[in-house]
């Protein structure tokens, strides 16, 4: 009868029989089953297994155990090598490649970390500062963690300092600073000539230009400083005409006059002639004496020719300035040598050395181009007797007759001289 029918309801069974039926399964199958000749009961004793399967199962189990044992043994053998490591710091005082400030602070340092480590004499972290605007406080440390510091007042030009003389008390602006001058806070002293407009300067170009003088003044005609970049040809410290420099400082000036004193062909001879001069030299002397007496500046020569010499050979023919009369308003006779010798004047030479109007005949023996008119020169201006003759001009004229009015004028006649300021 099956176990299910035995346990079915209504089947009469003693209590003991029911308890035995409900016991654990191994107890029910404790007896070996009947197996065939080629089978064997397995280790549980309630099933039959062919010989091959049992052997295979046993081998596999054995193999697994062997593999497990080998693996455990290998694992156990490798453990000592994985736990071996290099010590964090060696005995070498230098910071090695495998050492750092974190592992070896006594050997390695990191400037700026705020810790004095290794060979650092100091380290104030973010407060490290090499240059100081004044003397550094006690305990100051440089940005490279040294006690070598720089500051304004150490008598060395360092940092961004333009200067440092150790005292640095010079004025911020000096017209002419001494060598090594330095203003407070190690700032450069400003001065005329540093090519910067500063202090009381109206300009500063570090050179004379059309807009600025070397002494940092704005150029002005009449300031006494010749400024050729500004177009000045002269500057006599005023803005007057007739004193050698025009009022606009654009032209040099030379004075021209007709003598107030008359002369014969010998030019006065020995009268008032301490050096016993003759000829053209005496004529020049007469001009110079009259100019000096009138207070006119410069050196004067007579517009007079012999057969070998003339104004074209004796005068400055390169002059480009203004020839002026010494009279009221200083009228311009001609502008430069070229205009003077062109044949026509801008104004007649009709005033004497004092500025007084004088319209008289003048000894010249000179053509309008400043060359000699003839060999008739009153025996080289030493004779005053007839019948010797020469050529004359007229001081009231501005055309070519100013110097060549006519020839055959007697050397015994009384005439004036033209006098020109020259070199």
Tab-separated table of C-alpha atoms in Angstrom:
chain	number	residue	atom	x	y	z
A	1	UNK	CA	0.000	0.000	0.000
A	2	UNK	CA	1.337	3.464	-0.875
A	3	UNK	CA	2.204	6.043	1.714
A	4	UNK	CA	-0.546	8.297	0.446
A	5	UNK	CA	-3.245	5.626	1.019
A	6	UNK	CA	-1.904	4.879	4.439
A	7	UNK	CA	-2.166	8.520	5.399
A	8	UNK	CA	-5.540	9.009	3.782
A	9	UNK	CA	-8.409	9.854	6.122
A	10	UNK	CA	-10.539	6.932	7.293
A	11	UNK	CA	-7.723	4.411	7.071
A	12	UNK	CA	-7.432	2.765	10.508
A	13	UNK	CA	-3.840	3.188	11.886
A	14	UNK	CA	-2.392	3.237	15.332
A	15	UNK	CA	-0.766	6.405	16.576
A	16	UNK	CA	2.666	4.794	16.605
A	17	UNK	CA	2.286	3.754	12.992
A	18	UNK	CA	1.440	7.333	11.981
A	19	UNK	CA	4.476	8.704	13.885
A	20	UNK	CA	6.782	6.319	12.083
A	21	UNK	CA	5.348	7.272	8.739
A	22	UNK	CA	5.942	10.983	9.442
A	23	UNK	CA	9.625	10.512	10.535
A	24	UNK	CA	12.388	12.115	8.363
A	25	UNK	CA	12.906	10.587	4.960
A	26	UNK	CA	16.445	9.366	5.645
A	27	UNK	CA	15.176	7.259	8.421
A	28	UNK	CA	12.683	5.603	6.090
A	29	UNK	CA	15.397	4.816	3.541
A	30	UNK	CA	18.124	3.819	5.946
A	31	UNK	CA	18.285	0.427	4.311
A	32	UNK	CA	20.297	0.136	1.078
A	33	UNK	CA	18.261	-0.335	-2.064
A	34	UNK	CA	18.660	-3.334	-4.254
A	35	UNK	CA	21.032	-2.198	-7.074
A	36	UNK	CA	21.989	-4.034	-10.262
A	37	UNK	CA	25.384	-5.679	-10.742
A	38	UNK	CA	26.822	-2.640	-12.611
A	39	UNK	CA	25.372	-0.170	-10.109
A	40	UNK	CA	26.268	0.877	-6.697
A	41	UNK	CA	24.328	2.654	-4.057
A	42	UNK	CA	25.420	6.297	-3.766
A	43	UNK	CA	26.670	7.838	-0.591
A	44	UNK	CA	23.167	8.597	0.589
A	45	UNK	CA	22.248	4.956	0.359
A	46	UNK	CA	18.865	5.418	-1.280
A	47	UNK	CA	19.808	5.577	-4.986
A	48	UNK	CA	21.753	3.424	-7.420
A	49	UNK	CA	24.379	4.913	-9.707
A	50	UNK	CA	26.398	3.293	-12.499
A	51	UNK	CA	30.055	2.747	-11.690
A	52	UNK	CA	31.296	5.340	-14.309
A	53	UNK	CA	29.147	8.181	-13.057
A	54	UNK	CA	30.229	7.702	-9.487
A	55	UNK	CA	33.856	7.659	-10.466
A	56	UNK	CA	33.444	10.769	-12.588
A	57	UNK	CA	31.704	12.613	-9.841
A	58	UNK	CA	34.364	11.645	-7.379
A	59	UNK	CA	37.177	12.734	-9.713
A	60	UNK	CA	35.558	16.099	-10.373
A	61	UNK	CA	35.100	16.666	-6.728
A	62	UNK	CA	38.693	15.725	-6.106
A	63	UNK	CA	39.852	18.009	-8.928
A	64	UNK	CA	37.881	20.934	-7.548
A	65	UNK	CA	39.360	20.401	-4.166
A	66	UNK	CA	42.857	20.216	-5.610
A	67	UNK	CA	42.357	23.417	-7.618
A	68	UNK	CA	40.985	25.172	-4.619
A	69	UNK	CA	43.907	24.067	-2.555
A	70	UNK	CA	46.426	25.207	-5.173
A	71	UNK	CA	44.734	28.617	-5.480
A	72	UNK	CA	44.735	29.081	-1.736
A	73	UNK	CA	48.384	28.122	-1.589
A	74	UNK	CA	49.310	30.601	-4.353
A	75	UNK	CA	47.357	33.345	-2.677
A	76	UNK	CA	49.030	32.640	0.591
A	77	UNK	CA	52.494	32.726	-1.032
A	78	UNK	CA	51.986	36.142	-2.760
A	79	UNK	CA	50.858	38.035	0.346
A	80	UNK	CA	54.357	38.910	1.771
A	81	UNK	CA	55.467	40.689	-1.484
A	82	UNK	CA	52.331	42.895	-1.716
A	83	UNK	CA	52.835	44.332	1.739
A	84	UNK	CA	56.506	45.359	1.170
A	85	UNK	CA	56.955	49.286	0.514
A	86	UNK	CA	59.711	51.918	0.482
A	87	UNK	CA	60.018	53.914	3.691
A	88	UNK	CA	58.530	57.514	3.236
A	89	UNK	CA	61.842	59.279	4.072
A	90	UNK	CA	65.422	58.140	3.664
A	91	UNK	CA	68.559	59.271	5.470
A	92	UNK	CA	69.677	61.572	2.612
A	93	UNK	CA	69.093	65.224	3.750
A	94	UNK	CA	68.132	66.184	0.185
A	95	UNK	CA	64.553	65.876	-1.024
A	96	UNK	CA	64.456	62.706	-3.151
A	97	UNK	CA	62.220	61.961	-6.134
A	98	UNK	CA	59.849	59.815	-4.038
A	99	UNK	CA	59.745	62.303	-1.169
A	100	UNK	CA	57.474	65.321	-0.722
A	101	UNK	CA	56.831	68.044	1.796
A	102	UNK	CA	53.847	66.009	3.025
A	103	UNK	CA	55.879	62.840	3.724
A	104	UNK	CA	59.289	64.355	4.434
A	105	UNK	CA	58.888	67.910	5.761
A	106	UNK	CA	62.383	67.838	7.261
A	107	UNK	CA	63.930	67.225	3.840
A	108	UNK	CA	61.497	68.808	1.427
A	109	UNK	CA	60.158	72.375	1.449
A	110	UNK	CA	57.559	74.336	-0.496
A	111	UNK	CA	58.132	78.094	-0.367
A	112	UNK	CA	54.889	79.909	0.326
A	113	UNK	CA	53.202	77.205	2.378
A	114	UNK	CA	53.751	79.158	5.580
A	115	UNK	CA	55.942	76.467	7.146
A	116	UNK	CA	59.699	76.755	7.633
A	117	UNK	CA	60.922	73.396	6.381
A	118	UNK	CA	64.166	71.898	5.108
A	119	UNK	CA	66.742	74.629	4.438
A	120	UNK	CA	64.251	77.548	4.371
A	121	UNK	CA	65.317	80.361	6.714
A	122	UNK	CA	61.784	81.771	6.655
A	123	UNK	CA	58.331	81.320	5.146
A	124	UNK	CA	55.437	83.658	5.872
A	125	UNK	CA	53.121	82.114	3.316
A	126	UNK	CA	51.038	84.692	1.459
A	127	UNK	CA	52.857	87.464	3.323
A	128	UNK	CA	56.197	86.691	1.647
A	129	UNK	CA	57.358	89.925	-0.009
A	130	UNK	CA	60.743	90.770	-1.537
A	131	UNK	CA	60.314	94.520	-2.181
A	132	UNK	CA	59.005	96.949	0.433
A	133	UNK	CA	58.119	100.644	-0.020
A	134	UNK	CA	59.892	101.338	3.294
A	135	UNK	CA	62.258	99.428	5.560
A	136	UNK	CA	60.805	95.898	6.037
A	137	UNK	CA	59.406	94.876	9.452
A	138	UNK	CA	61.169	92.348	11.650
A	139	UNK	CA	60.583	88.795	10.452
A	140	UNK	CA	59.919	89.786	6.845
A	141	UNK	CA	60.556	87.044	4.297
A	142	UNK	CA	61.135	87.297	0.552
A	143	UNK	CA	59.015	85.645	-2.111
A	144	UNK	CA	61.778	83.056	-2.490
A	145	UNK	CA	61.800	82.337	1.260
A	146	UNK	CA	65.069	84.129	1.980
A	147	UNK	CA	65.897	87.032	4.240
A	148	UNK	CA	67.410	88.978	1.311
A	149	UNK	CA	65.027	91.930	0.956
A	150	UNK	CA	64.847	95.172	-1.048
A	151	UNK	CA	63.246	98.464	-0.092
A	152	UNK	CA	63.060	102.173	-0.885
A	153	UNK	CA	65.878	103.669	1.109
A	154	UNK	CA	68.449	100.880	0.838
A	155	UNK	CA	70.562	103.057	-1.513
A	156	UNK	CA	70.107	100.578	-4.346
A	157	UNK	CA	67.908	100.971	-7.393
A	158	UNK	CA	65.700	97.900	-7.318
A	159	UNK	CA	62.125	96.792	-7.817
A	160	UNK	CA	60.404	99.359	-10.005
A	161	UNK	CA	62.363	102.246	-8.513
A	162	UNK	CA	63.666	104.889	-10.942
A	163	UNK	CA	66.106	106.023	-8.238
A	164	UNK	CA	67.242	105.439	-4.663
A	165	UNK	CA	70.036	107.465	-3.059
A	166	UNK	CA	69.340	106.196	0.444
A	167	UNK	CA	67.924	109.568	1.581
A	168	UNK	CA	65.436	110.438	-1.166
A	169	UNK	CA	64.548	113.917	0.075
A	170	UNK	CA	65.051	115.974	-3.097
A	171	UNK	CA	62.233	118.178	-4.343
A	172	UNK	CA	59.898	116.535	-6.887
A	173	UNK	CA	60.884	119.221	-9.426
A	174	UNK	CA	64.259	120.877	-9.876
A	175	UNK	CA	65.286	123.093	-12.779
A	176	UNK	CA	68.668	121.372	-12.817
A	177	UNK	CA	68.850	118.358	-10.486
A	178	UNK	CA	72.246	117.140	-9.253
A	179	UNK	CA	73.437	113.656	-10.237
A	180	UNK	CA	71.676	110.935	-8.269
A	181	UNK	CA	68.823	113.156	-7.111
A	182	UNK	CA	65.756	111.270	-5.877
A	183	UNK	CA	62.424	112.436	-4.479
A	184	UNK	CA	60.492	110.846	-1.579
A	185	UNK	CA	59.130	107.338	-2.149
A	186	UNK	CA	61.984	106.769	-4.615
A	187	UNK	CA	60.320	108.764	-7.370
A	188	UNK	CA	62.377	110.409	-10.101
A	189	UNK	CA	63.007	114.144	-9.860
A	190	UNK	CA	61.368	115.982	-12.737
A	191	UNK	CA	63.318	118.718	-14.488
A	192	UNK	CA	63.490	120.926	-17.557
A	193	UNK	CA	64.919	118.763	-20.304
A	194	UNK	CA	63.337	115.427	-19.382
A	195	UNK	CA	60.985	115.704	-22.369
A	196	UNK	CA	57.919	115.878	-20.110
A	197	UNK	CA	55.935	118.998	-19.301
A	198	UNK	CA	55.978	119.162	-15.523
A	199	UNK	CA	56.464	121.550	-12.627
A	200	UNK	CA	56.076	125.171	-13.771
A	201	UNK	CA	57.082	124.363	-17.362
A	202	UNK	CA	54.906	125.629	-20.226
A	203	UNK	CA	56.689	123.138	-22.497
A	204	UNK	CA	59.494	120.578	-22.492
A	205	UNK	CA	60.787	118.949	-25.678
A	206	UNK	CA	64.331	118.211	-24.407
A	207	UNK	CA	65.635	120.208	-27.378
A	208	UNK	CA	65.050	123.552	-29.022
A	209	UNK	CA	62.069	123.299	-31.345
A	210	UNK	CA	59.720	125.718	-33.049
A	211	UNK	CA	57.419	125.480	-30.025
A	212	UNK	CA	59.843	125.176	-27.104
A	213	UNK	CA	63.235	126.503	-26.000
A	214	UNK	CA	65.910	124.458	-24.260
A	215	UNK	CA	65.023	126.195	-20.989
A	216	UNK	CA	61.372	125.121	-21.375
A	217	UNK	CA	60.058	128.532	-22.456
A	218	UNK	CA	57.744	129.110	-25.386
A	219	UNK	CA	59.771	130.857	-28.134
A	220	UNK	CA	59.062	134.580	-28.474
A	221	UNK	CA	60.670	137.109	-30.771
A	222	UNK	CA	62.514	139.555	-28.537
A	223	UNK	CA	63.306	137.100	-25.745
A	224	UNK	CA	66.994	137.246	-26.595
A	225	UNK	CA	67.202	133.592	-27.678
A	226	UNK	CA	67.771	132.854	-31.339
A	227	UNK	CA	65.343	130.133	-32.357
A	228	UNK	CA	66.004	129.131	-35.947
A	229	UNK	CA	63.434	126.264	-35.893
A	230	UNK	CA	60.820	128.968	-35.257
A	231	UNK	CA	62.095	130.956	-38.257
A	232	UNK	CA	64.122	133.535	-36.346
A	233	UNK	CA	67.224	134.881	-38.084
A	234	UNK	CA	68.045	137.105	-35.142
A	235	UNK	CA	66.810	138.024	-31.674
A	236	UNK	CA	68.330	141.044	-29.946
A	237	UNK	CA	66.092	140.976	-26.870
A	238	UNK	CA	63.619	143.521	-28.250
A	239	UNK	CA	61.093	144.006	-31.029
A	240	UNK	CA	62.529	147.201	-32.553
A	241	UNK	CA	63.525	147.809	-36.150
A	242	UNK	CA	66.800	149.369	-37.180
A	243	UNK	CA	69.041	147.922	-34.483
A	244	UNK	CA	70.449	145.014	-36.430
A	245	UNK	CA	67.428	142.740	-36.039
A	246	UNK	CA	63.979	143.362	-37.447
A	247	UNK	CA	61.019	143.684	-35.113
A	248	UNK	CA	59.758	140.243	-36.180
A	249	UNK	CA	63.171	138.600	-35.733
A	250	UNK	CA	63.001	137.437	-39.346
A	251	UNK	CA	65.748	139.599	-40.819
A	252	UNK	CA	69.183	140.896	-40.004
A	253	UNK	CA	69.596	144.610	-40.615
A	254	UNK	CA	72.401	146.879	-41.792
A	255	UNK	CA	72.288	150.645	-41.786
A	256	UNK	CA	73.032	152.888	-44.774
A	257	UNK	CA	73.432	156.686	-44.778
A	258	UNK	CA	74.833	159.561	-46.756
A	259	UNK	CA	77.440	161.580	-44.869
A	260	UNK	CA	76.496	164.850	-43.306
A	261	UNK	CA	80.037	166.075	-43.999
A	262	UNK	CA	81.082	167.073	-47.550
A	263	UNK	CA	84.422	166.146	-49.087
A	264	UNK	CA	86.569	166.972	-52.083
A	265	UNK	CA	88.339	164.340	-54.156
A	266	UNK	CA	91.070	163.807	-51.571
A	267	UNK	CA	88.422	162.954	-48.915
A	268	UNK	CA	89.683	165.584	-46.503
A	269	UNK	CA	93.337	164.689	-46.822
A	270	UNK	CA	95.228	164.935	-43.557
A	271	UNK	CA	92.491	166.785	-41.706
A	272	UNK	CA	91.294	164.659	-38.800
A	273	UNK	CA	93.381	161.803	-40.105
A	274	UNK	CA	95.808	160.725	-37.352
A	275	UNK	CA	96.912	157.607	-39.219
A	276	UNK	CA	97.503	159.541	-42.473
A	277	UNK	CA	95.253	157.224	-44.420
A	278	UNK	CA	94.572	157.698	-48.121
A	279	UNK	CA	92.205	156.452	-50.807
A	280	UNK	CA	89.538	153.902	-49.955
A	281	UNK	CA	90.952	153.299	-46.491
A	282	UNK	CA	90.483	156.973	-45.685
A	283	UNK	CA	86.942	156.896	-47.120
A	284	UNK	CA	86.054	153.992	-44.817
A	285	UNK	CA	87.568	155.855	-41.881
A	286	UNK	CA	85.367	158.903	-42.582
A	287	UNK	CA	82.243	156.695	-42.599
A	288	UNK	CA	83.196	154.930	-39.392
A	289	UNK	CA	83.972	158.146	-37.560
A	290	UNK	CA	80.628	159.729	-38.430
A	291	UNK	CA	78.680	156.539	-37.518
A	292	UNK	CA	80.460	156.283	-34.186
A	293	UNK	CA	79.785	159.930	-33.394
A	294	UNK	CA	76.083	159.344	-34.122
A	295	UNK	CA	75.999	156.199	-31.993
A	296	UNK	CA	75.364	153.804	-34.854
A	297	UNK	CA	76.503	150.198	-34.281
A	298	UNK	CA	78.695	148.117	-36.538
A	299	UNK	CA	81.488	148.526	-39.071
A	300	UNK	CA	81.085	150.859	-42.071
A	301	UNK	CA	82.589	151.063	-45.563
A	302	UNK	CA	82.276	153.718	-48.293
A	303	UNK	CA	80.369	152.977	-51.507
A	304	UNK	CA	83.301	154.094	-53.634
A	305	UNK	CA	85.420	152.611	-56.429
A	306	UNK	CA	88.858	152.994	-57.919
A	307	UNK	CA	89.948	151.504	-61.210
A	308	UNK	CA	90.843	148.246	-59.407
A	309	UNK	CA	88.522	148.023	-56.402
A	310	UNK	CA	84.787	148.485	-55.907
A	311	UNK	CA	81.957	147.526	-53.557
A	312	UNK	CA	81.618	144.288	-55.532
A	313	UNK	CA	85.099	143.314	-54.337
A	314	UNK	CA	85.046	144.896	-50.879
A	315	UNK	CA	81.529	144.315	-49.518
A	316	UNK	CA	79.733	141.265	-48.172
A	317	UNK	CA	77.863	140.155	-51.285
A	318	UNK	CA	76.089	137.283	-49.442
A	319	UNK	CA	73.959	139.494	-47.236
A	320	UNK	CA	70.230	138.714	-47.501
A	321	UNK	CA	68.904	140.944	-44.735
A	322	UNK	CA	67.545	144.465	-44.820
A	323	UNK	CA	69.477	147.669	-45.648
A	324	UNK	CA	67.784	150.466	-43.679
A	325	UNK	CA	68.119	154.199	-43.235
A	326	UNK	CA	68.746	155.419	-39.671
A	327	UNK	CA	65.853	157.872	-39.997
A	328	UNK	CA	62.315	157.804	-38.586
A	329	UNK	CA	60.726	154.398	-39.179
A	330	UNK	CA	63.992	152.985	-40.537
A	331	UNK	CA	62.897	152.811	-44.173
A	332	UNK	CA	64.159	149.777	-46.087
A	333	UNK	CA	66.585	150.671	-48.891
A	334	UNK	CA	66.812	147.135	-50.272
A	335	UNK	CA	66.384	143.550	-49.136
A	336	UNK	CA	69.756	141.912	-49.511
A	337	UNK	CA	72.729	142.433	-51.814
A	338	UNK	CA	70.891	141.197	-54.902
A	339	UNK	CA	68.166	143.842	-54.592
A	340	UNK	CA	70.709	146.548	-53.745
A	341	UNK	CA	72.588	145.946	-56.991
A	342	UNK	CA	69.505	145.465	-59.197
A	343	UNK	CA	69.473	149.114	-60.387
A	344	UNK	CA	66.458	150.231	-58.342
A	345	UNK	CA	66.172	150.905	-54.634
A	346	UNK	CA	63.090	150.555	-52.441
A	347	UNK	CA	63.901	153.938	-50.917
A	348	UNK	CA	66.443	156.651	-51.683
A	349	UNK	CA	69.489	156.903	-49.431
A	350	UNK	CA	68.505	160.418	-48.432
A	351	UNK	CA	69.256	160.569	-44.702
A	352	UNK	CA	72.573	161.158	-42.951
A	353	UNK	CA	73.978	159.338	-39.935
A	354	UNK	CA	71.730	161.315	-37.599
A	355	UNK	CA	68.620	160.570	-39.633
A	356	UNK	CA	68.456	164.073	-41.095
A	357	UNK	CA	67.198	164.395	-44.670
A	358	UNK	CA	70.152	164.990	-46.975
A	359	UNK	CA	69.680	165.219	-50.758
A	360	UNK	CA	73.075	165.915	-52.276
A	361	UNK	CA	75.476	164.686	-54.954
A	362	UNK	CA	77.702	161.836	-53.801
A	363	UNK	CA	81.149	160.709	-54.936
A	364	UNK	CA	80.805	157.080	-56.189
A	365	UNK	CA	82.603	156.151	-59.452
A	366	UNK	CA	80.429	153.037	-59.116
A	367	UNK	CA	77.818	151.496	-61.405
A	368	UNK	CA	74.469	150.174	-60.115
A	369	UNK	CA	75.849	146.621	-60.122
A	370	UNK	CA	78.537	147.700	-57.632
A	371	UNK	CA	81.409	147.518	-60.120
A	372	UNK	CA	83.830	150.337	-60.964
A	373	UNK	CA	82.472	152.950	-63.383
A	374	UNK	CA	85.854	154.070	-64.757
A	375	UNK	CA	89.503	154.711	-64.105
A	376	UNK	CA	88.622	158.293	-63.268
A	377	UNK	CA	88.914	158.085	-59.516
A	378	UNK	CA	90.572	161.391	-58.527
A	379	UNK	CA	93.939	159.673	-58.567
A	380	UNK	CA	92.735	156.926	-56.244
A	381	UNK	CA	90.915	159.529	-54.157
A	382	UNK	CA	93.968	161.537	-53.291
A	383	UNK	CA	93.508	164.569	-55.586
A	384	UNK	CA	91.213	167.565	-55.321
A	385	UNK	CA	92.543	169.651	-58.193
A	386	UNK	CA	91.161	170.368	-61.611
A	387	UNK	CA	90.927	169.125	-64.272
A	388	UNK	CA	90.530	165.626	-62.754
A	389	UNK	CA	87.011	164.272	-62.882
A	390	UNK	CA	84.985	161.299	-61.649
A	391	UNK	CA	81.405	159.981	-61.444
A	392	UNK	CA	78.766	160.882	-58.867
A	393	UNK	CA	75.303	159.762	-57.732
A	394	UNK	CA	72.321	161.601	-56.272
A	395	UNK	CA	71.031	160.782	-52.779
A	396	UNK	CA	67.432	161.744	-53.543
A	397	UNK	CA	67.151	159.136	-56.339
A	398	UNK	CA	65.983	155.524	-56.091
A	399	UNK	CA	66.617	154.590	-59.749
A	400	UNK	CA	70.098	153.846	-61.098
A	401	UNK	CA	71.081	157.503	-60.791
A	402	UNK	CA	71.381	157.015	-57.062
A	403	UNK	CA	74.912	155.820	-57.830
A	404	UNK	CA	75.518	156.829	-61.480
A	405	UNK	CA	74.049	160.256	-62.082
A	406	UNK	CA	76.834	161.336	-64.361
A	407	UNK	CA	80.556	161.398	-65.043
A	408	UNK	CA	83.013	164.233	-65.660
A	409	UNK	CA	82.369	165.696	-62.234
A	410	UNK	CA	85.344	167.672	-60.985
A	411	UNK	CA	87.379	166.240	-58.126
A	412	UNK	CA	87.542	169.756	-56.730
A	413	UNK	CA	83.815	169.704	-56.207
A	414	UNK	CA	82.298	169.197	-52.740
A	415	UNK	CA	80.247	166.017	-52.472
A	416	UNK	CA	79.091	163.458	-49.919
A	417	UNK	CA	79.837	159.729	-49.455
A	418	UNK	CA	77.470	156.750	-49.124
A	419	UNK	CA	78.298	154.634	-46.067
A	420	UNK	CA	77.145	150.994	-45.673
A	421	UNK	CA	77.268	148.881	-42.575
A	422	UNK	CA	79.199	145.760	-43.509
A	423	UNK	CA	81.350	143.032	-42.059
